[in-house]
Short mmCIF file of C-alpha atoms and ligand atoms in Angstrom, two decimals:
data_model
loop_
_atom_site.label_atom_id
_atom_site.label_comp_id
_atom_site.label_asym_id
_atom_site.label_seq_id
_atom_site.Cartn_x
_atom_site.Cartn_y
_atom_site.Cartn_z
CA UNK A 1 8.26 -6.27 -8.60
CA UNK A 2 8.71 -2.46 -7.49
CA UNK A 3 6.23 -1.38 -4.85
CA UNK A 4 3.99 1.55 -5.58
CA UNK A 5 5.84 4.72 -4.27
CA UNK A 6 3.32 5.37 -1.00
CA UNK A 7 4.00 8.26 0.37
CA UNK A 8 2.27 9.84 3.25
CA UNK A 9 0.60 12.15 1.08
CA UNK A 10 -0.25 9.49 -1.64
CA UNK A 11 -3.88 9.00 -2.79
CA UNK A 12 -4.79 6.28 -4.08
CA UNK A 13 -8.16 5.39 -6.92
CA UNK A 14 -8.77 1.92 -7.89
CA UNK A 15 -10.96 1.34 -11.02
CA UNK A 16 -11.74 -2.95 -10.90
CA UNK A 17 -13.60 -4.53 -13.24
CA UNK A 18 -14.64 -8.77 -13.69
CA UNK A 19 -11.06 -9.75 -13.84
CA UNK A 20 -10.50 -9.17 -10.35
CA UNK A 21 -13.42 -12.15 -9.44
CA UNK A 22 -11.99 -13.95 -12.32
CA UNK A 23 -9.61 -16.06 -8.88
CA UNK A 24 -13.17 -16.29 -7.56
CA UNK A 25 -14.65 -18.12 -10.30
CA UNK A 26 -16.68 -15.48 -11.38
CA UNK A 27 -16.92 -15.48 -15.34
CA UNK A 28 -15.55 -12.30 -16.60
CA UNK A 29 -17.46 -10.91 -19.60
CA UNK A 30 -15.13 -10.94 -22.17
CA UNK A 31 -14.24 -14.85 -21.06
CA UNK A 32 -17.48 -15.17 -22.81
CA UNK A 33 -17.12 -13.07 -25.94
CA UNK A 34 -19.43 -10.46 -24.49
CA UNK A 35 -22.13 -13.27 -25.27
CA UNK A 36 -24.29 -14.85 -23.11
CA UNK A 37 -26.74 -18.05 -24.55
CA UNK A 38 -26.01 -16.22 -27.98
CA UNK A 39 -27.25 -12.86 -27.28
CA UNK A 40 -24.79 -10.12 -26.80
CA UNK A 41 -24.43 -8.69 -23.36
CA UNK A 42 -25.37 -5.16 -24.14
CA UNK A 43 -29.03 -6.94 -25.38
CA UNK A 44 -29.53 -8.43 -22.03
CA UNK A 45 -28.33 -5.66 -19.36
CA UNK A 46 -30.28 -3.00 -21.10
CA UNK A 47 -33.51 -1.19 -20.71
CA UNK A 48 -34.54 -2.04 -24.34
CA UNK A 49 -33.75 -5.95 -23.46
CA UNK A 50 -35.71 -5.93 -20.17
CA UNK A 51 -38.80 -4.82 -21.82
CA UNK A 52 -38.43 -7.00 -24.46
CA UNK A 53 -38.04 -10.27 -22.44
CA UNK A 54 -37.97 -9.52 -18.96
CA UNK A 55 -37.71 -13.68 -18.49
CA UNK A 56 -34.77 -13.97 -20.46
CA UNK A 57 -32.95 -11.13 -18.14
CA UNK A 58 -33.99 -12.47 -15.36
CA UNK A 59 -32.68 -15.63 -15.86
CA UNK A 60 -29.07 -14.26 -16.59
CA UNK A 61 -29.38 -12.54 -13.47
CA UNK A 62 -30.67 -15.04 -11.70
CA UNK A 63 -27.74 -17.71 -12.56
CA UNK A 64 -25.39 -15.20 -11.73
CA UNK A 65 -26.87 -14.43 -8.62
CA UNK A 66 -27.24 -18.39 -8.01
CA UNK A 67 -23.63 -18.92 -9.20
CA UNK A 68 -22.28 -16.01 -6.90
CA UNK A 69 -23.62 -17.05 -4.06
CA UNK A 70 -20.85 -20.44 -3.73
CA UNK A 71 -18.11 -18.18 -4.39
CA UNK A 72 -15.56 -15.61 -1.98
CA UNK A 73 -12.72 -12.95 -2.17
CA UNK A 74 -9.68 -13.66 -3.40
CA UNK A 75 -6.13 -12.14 -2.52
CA UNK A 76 -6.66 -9.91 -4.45
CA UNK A 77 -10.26 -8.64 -3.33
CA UNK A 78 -8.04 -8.56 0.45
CA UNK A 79 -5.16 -7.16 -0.68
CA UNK A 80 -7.26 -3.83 -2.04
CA UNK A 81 -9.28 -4.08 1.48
CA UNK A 82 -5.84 -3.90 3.61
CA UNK A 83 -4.94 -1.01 1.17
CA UNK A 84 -7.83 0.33 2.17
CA UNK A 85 -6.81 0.00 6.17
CA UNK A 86 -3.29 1.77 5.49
CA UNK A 87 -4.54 4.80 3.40
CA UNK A 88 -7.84 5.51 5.12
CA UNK A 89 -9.54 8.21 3.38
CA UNK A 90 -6.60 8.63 0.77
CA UNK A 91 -8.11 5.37 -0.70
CA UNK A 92 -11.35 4.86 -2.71
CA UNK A 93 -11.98 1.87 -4.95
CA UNK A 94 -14.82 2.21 -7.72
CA UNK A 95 -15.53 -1.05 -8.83
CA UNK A 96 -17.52 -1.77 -12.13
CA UNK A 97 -18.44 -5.41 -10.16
CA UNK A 98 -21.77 -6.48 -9.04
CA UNK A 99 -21.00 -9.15 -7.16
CA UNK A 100 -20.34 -7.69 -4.12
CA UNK A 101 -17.02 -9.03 -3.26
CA UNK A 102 -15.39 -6.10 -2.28
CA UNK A 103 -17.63 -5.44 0.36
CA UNK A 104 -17.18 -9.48 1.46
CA UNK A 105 -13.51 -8.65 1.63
CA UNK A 106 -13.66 -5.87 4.28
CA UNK A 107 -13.42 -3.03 1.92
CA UNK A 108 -16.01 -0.04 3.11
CA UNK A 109 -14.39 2.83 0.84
CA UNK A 110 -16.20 0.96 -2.27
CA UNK A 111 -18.61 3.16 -4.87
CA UNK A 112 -20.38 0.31 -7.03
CA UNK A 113 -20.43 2.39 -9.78
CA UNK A 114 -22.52 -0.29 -11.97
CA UNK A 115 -25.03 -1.32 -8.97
CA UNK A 116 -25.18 -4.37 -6.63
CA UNK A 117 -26.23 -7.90 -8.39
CA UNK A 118 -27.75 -8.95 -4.53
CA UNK A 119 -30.83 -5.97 -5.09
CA UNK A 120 -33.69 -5.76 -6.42
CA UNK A 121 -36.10 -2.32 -6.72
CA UNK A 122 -39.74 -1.83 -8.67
CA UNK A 123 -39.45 0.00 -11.90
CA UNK A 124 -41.78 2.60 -10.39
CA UNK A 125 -41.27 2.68 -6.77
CA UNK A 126 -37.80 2.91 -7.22
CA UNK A 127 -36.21 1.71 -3.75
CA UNK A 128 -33.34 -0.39 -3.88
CA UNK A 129 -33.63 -3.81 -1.54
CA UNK A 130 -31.68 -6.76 -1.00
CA UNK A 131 -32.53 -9.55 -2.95
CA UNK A 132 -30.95 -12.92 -2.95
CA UNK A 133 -33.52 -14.27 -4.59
CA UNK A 134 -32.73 -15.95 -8.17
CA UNK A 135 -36.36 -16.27 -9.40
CA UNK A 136 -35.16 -18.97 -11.79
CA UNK A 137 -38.14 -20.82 -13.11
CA UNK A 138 -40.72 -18.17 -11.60
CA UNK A 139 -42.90 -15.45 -13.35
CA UNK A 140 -41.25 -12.32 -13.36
CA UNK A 141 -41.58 -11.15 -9.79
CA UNK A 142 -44.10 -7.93 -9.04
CA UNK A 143 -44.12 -5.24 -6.36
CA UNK A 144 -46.15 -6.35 -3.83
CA UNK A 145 -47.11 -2.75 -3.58
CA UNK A 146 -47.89 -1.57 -6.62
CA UNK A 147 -47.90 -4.53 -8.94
CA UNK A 148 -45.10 -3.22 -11.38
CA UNK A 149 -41.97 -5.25 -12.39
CA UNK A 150 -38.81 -6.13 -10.03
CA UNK A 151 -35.54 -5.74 -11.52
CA UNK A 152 -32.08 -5.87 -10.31
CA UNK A 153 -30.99 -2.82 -9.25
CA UNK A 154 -27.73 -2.90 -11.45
CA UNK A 155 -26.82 -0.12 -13.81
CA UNK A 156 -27.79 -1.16 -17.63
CA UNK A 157 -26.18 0.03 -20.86
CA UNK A 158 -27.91 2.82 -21.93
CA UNK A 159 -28.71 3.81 -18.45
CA UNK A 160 -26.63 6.82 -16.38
CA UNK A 161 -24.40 6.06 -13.52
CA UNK A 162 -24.96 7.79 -10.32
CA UNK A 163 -24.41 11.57 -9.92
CA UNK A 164 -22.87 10.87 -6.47
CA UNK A 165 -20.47 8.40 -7.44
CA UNK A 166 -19.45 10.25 -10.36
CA UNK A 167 -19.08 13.39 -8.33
CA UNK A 168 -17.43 11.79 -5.06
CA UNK A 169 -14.41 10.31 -7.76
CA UNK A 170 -14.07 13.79 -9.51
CA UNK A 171 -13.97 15.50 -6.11
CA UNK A 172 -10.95 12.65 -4.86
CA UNK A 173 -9.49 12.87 -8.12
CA UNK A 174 -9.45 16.88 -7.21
CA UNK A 175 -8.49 16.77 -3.74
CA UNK A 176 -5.12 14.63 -5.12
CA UNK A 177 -4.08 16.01 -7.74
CA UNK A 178 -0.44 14.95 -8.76
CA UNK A 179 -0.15 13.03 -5.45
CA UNK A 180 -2.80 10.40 -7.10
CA UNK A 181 -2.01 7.06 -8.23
CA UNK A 182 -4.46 5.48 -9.99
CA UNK A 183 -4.82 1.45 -10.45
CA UNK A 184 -6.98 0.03 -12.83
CA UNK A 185 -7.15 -3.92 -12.25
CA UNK A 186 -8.79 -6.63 -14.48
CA UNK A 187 -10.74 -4.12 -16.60
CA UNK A 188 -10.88 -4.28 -20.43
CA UNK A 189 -11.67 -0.53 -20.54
CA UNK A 190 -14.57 -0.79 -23.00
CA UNK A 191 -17.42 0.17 -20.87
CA UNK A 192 -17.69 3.94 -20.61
CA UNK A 193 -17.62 5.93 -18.47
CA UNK A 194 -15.64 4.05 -16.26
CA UNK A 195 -12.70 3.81 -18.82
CA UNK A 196 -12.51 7.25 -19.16
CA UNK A 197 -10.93 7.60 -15.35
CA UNK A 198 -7.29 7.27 -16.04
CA UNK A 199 -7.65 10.07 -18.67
CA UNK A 200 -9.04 12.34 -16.05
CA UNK A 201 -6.43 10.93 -13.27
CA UNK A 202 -3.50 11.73 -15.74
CA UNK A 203 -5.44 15.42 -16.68
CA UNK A 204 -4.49 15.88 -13.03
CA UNK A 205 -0.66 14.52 -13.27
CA UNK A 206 -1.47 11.49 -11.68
CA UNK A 207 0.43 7.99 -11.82
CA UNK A 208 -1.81 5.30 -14.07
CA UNK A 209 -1.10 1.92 -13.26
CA UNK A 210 -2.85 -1.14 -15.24
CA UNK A 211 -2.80 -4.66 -13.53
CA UNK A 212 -4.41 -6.91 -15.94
CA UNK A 213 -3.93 -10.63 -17.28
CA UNK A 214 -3.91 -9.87 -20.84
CA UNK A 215 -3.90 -5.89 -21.07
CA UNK A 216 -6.07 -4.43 -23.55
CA UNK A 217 -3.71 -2.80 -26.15
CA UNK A 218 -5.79 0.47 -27.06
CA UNK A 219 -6.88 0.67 -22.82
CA UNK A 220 -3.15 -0.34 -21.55
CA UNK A 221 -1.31 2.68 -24.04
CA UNK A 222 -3.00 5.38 -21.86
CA UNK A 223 -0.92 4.30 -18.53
CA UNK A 224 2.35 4.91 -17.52
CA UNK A 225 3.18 1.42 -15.86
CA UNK A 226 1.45 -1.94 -17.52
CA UNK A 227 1.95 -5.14 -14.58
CA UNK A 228 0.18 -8.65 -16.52
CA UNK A 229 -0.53 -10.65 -14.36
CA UNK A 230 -3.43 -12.51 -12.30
CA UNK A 231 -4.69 -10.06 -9.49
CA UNK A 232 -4.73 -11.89 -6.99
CA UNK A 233 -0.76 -12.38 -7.55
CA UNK A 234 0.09 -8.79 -8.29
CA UNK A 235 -1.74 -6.51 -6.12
CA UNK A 236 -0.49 -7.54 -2.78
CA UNK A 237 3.47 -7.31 -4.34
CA UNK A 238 2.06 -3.54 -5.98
CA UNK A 239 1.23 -2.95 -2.21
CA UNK A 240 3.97 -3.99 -0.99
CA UNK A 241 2.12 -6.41 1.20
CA UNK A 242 4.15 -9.38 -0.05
CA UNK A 243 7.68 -9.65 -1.10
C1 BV8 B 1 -23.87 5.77 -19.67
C2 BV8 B 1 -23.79 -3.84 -14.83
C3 BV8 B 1 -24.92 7.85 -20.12
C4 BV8 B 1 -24.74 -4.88 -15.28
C5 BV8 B 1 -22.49 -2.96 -16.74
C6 BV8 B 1 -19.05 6.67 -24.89
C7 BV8 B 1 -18.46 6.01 -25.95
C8 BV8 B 1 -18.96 4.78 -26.40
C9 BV8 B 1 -20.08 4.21 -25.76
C10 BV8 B 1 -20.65 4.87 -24.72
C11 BV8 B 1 -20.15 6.10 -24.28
N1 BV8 B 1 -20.91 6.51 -23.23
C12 BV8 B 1 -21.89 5.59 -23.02
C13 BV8 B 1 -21.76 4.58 -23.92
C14 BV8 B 1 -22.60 3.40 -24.02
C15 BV8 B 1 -22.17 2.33 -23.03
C16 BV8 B 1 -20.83 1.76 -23.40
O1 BV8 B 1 -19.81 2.14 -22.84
N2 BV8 B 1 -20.88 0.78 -24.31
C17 BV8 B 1 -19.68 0.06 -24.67
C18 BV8 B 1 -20.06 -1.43 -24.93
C19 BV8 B 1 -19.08 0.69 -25.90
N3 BV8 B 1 -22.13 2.85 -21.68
C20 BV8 B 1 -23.28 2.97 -21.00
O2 BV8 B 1 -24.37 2.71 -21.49
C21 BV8 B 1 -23.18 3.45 -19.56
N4 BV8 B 1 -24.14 4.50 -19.36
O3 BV8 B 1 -22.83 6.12 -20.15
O4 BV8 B 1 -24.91 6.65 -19.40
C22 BV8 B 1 -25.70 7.52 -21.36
C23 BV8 B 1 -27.06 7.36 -21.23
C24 BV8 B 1 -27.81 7.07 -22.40
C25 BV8 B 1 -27.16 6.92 -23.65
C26 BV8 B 1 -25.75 7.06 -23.73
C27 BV8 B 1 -25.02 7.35 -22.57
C28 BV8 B 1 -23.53 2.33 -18.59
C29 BV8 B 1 -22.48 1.28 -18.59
C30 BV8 B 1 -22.74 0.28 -17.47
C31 BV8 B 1 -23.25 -1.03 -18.07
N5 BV8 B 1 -23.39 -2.04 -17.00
N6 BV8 B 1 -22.61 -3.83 -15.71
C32 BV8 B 1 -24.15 -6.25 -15.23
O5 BV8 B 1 -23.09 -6.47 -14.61
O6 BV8 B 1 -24.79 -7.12 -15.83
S1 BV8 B 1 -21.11 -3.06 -17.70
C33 BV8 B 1 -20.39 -4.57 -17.40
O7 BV8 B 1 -19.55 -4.84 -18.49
C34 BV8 B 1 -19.46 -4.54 -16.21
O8 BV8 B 1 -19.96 -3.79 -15.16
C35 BV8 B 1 -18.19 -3.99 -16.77
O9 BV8 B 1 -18.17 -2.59 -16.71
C36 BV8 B 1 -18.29 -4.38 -18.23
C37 BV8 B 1 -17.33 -5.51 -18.48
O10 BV8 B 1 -16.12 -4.94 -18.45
P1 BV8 B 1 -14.92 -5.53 -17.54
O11 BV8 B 1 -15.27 -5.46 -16.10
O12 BV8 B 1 -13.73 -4.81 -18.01
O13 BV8 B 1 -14.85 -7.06 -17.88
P2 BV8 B 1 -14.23 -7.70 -19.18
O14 BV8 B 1 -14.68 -9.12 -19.21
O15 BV8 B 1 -14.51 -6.82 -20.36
O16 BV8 B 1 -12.64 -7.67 -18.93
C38 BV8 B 1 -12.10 -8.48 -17.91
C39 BV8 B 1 -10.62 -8.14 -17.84
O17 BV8 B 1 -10.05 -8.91 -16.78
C40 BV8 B 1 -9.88 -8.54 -19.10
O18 BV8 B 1 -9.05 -7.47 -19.49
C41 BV8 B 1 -9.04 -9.75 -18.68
O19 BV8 B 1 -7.79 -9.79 -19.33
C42 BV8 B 1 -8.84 -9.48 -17.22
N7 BV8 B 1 -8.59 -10.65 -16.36
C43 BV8 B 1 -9.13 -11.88 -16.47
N8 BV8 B 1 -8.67 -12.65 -15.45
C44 BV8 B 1 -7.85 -11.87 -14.69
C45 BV8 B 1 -7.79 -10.60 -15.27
N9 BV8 B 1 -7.06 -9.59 -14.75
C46 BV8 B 1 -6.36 -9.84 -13.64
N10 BV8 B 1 -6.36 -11.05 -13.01
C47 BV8 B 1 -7.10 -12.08 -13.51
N11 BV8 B 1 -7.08 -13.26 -12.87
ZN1 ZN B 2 -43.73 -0.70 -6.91
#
């Protein structure tokens, strides 16, 4: 496989998404038809959904977090981190991921652009904290401070993304101009408005690369360069960290 070109003025933006946990063990959502127990996904991570049942979204969260807690980086979650080493600041990943493997990997450069799985935060006070806890067969937990409901402090559909994360990948996107190369790895490009990055990466003349196992025809059309492929195979040859 040809390396990315890596110059020394190269910057590069990584978009992941579930299919780079997928080596993990970590269910991707599509693996399960964008169901989950029979209601669609958008039902359960959603404001709407929470105040519906707050007991039925608490238990998918808390089997994920349950499930997530057996599993560790892959090649491919290292092979983004050692990126990471060689670039310095001409490398930011934003990962759509909860799970916090990046972070487990080494990687620091990392916006979790859909929130962390491992926190919690009151719907009214508001302050993120970590939060292993899975809850399963419990109430609903409370803040102990002012007795309104806990939730994970992941970004629902429906709900915005953060300013600062949107603003800190415009502004790198900016700064590189036609020396970016963007990567997009294990992502079906559905969500928005994550999958609207390699449009604004190629507004600037950057390179779009797409790593995924089975690319997403209408998603893979808008990049240059298409690898399929498992992640944790292809990103370290992309890199050039492996022959
Ligand atoms: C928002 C956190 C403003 C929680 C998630 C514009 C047009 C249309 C719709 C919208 C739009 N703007 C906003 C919307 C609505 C909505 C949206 O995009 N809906 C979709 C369904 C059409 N977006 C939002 O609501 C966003 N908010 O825009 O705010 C606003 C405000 C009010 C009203 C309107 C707008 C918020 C979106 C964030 C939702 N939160 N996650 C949680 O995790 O539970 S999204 C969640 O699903 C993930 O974070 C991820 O983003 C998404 C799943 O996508 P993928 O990661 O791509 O996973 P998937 O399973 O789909 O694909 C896996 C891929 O891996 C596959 O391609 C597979 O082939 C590949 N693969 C598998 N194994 C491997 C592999 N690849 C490599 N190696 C392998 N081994
Ligand atoms: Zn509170």
């Amino acid at each position: 496989m040809t390396p990315l070109a890596l110059t020394e003025s190269t910057h590069v933006l990584v978009l992941t998404g579930a299919g780079v946990s997928a080596e993990s063990g970590v269910p991707t959502f599509r693996g399960v038809g964008g169901l989950w127990e029979g209601n669609r996904v958008e039902a359960v991570a959603s404001p709407e959904g929470f105040a519906k049942d707050p007991a039925l979204v608490w238990r998918f969260y808390g089997l994920r977090r349950q499930a997530g807690l057996t599993v560790s980086p892959n090649p491919g979650h290292h092979a983004l981190a050692a990126l990471e080493q060689r670039l310095g600041d001409r490398f930011l990943l934003a990962t759509q991921n909860v799970d916090g493997l990046h972070r487990r990997a080494g990687s620091t450069r990392v916006l979790s652009i859909h929130g962390e799985l491992y926190e919690s935060r009151c719907e009214r006070c508001g302050v993120p904290f970590a939060d292993e806890r899975h809850y399963l067969g419990e109430p609903v937990p409370l803040c102990g401070r002012c007795g309104a409901r806990v939730r994970v402090n992941v970004v629902w559909f429906g709900e915005s993304l953060d300013g600062a994360h949107l603003e800190a990948i415009d502004g790198f996107i900016t700064r590189a101009g036609k020396n970016l190369a963007f990567v997009a790895v294990g992502t079906s490009g559905q969500v928005w408005p994550a999958a609207g990055l390699v449009d604004a990466a190629r507004a600037v003349g950057g390179h779009a690369v797409l790593v995924d196992l089975e690319p997403t025809p209408d998603y893979a059309r808008r990049f240059h360069r298409v690898e399929a492929g498992k992640s944790g195979e292809v990103l370290p040859r992309l890199f050039g960290q492996r022959p």
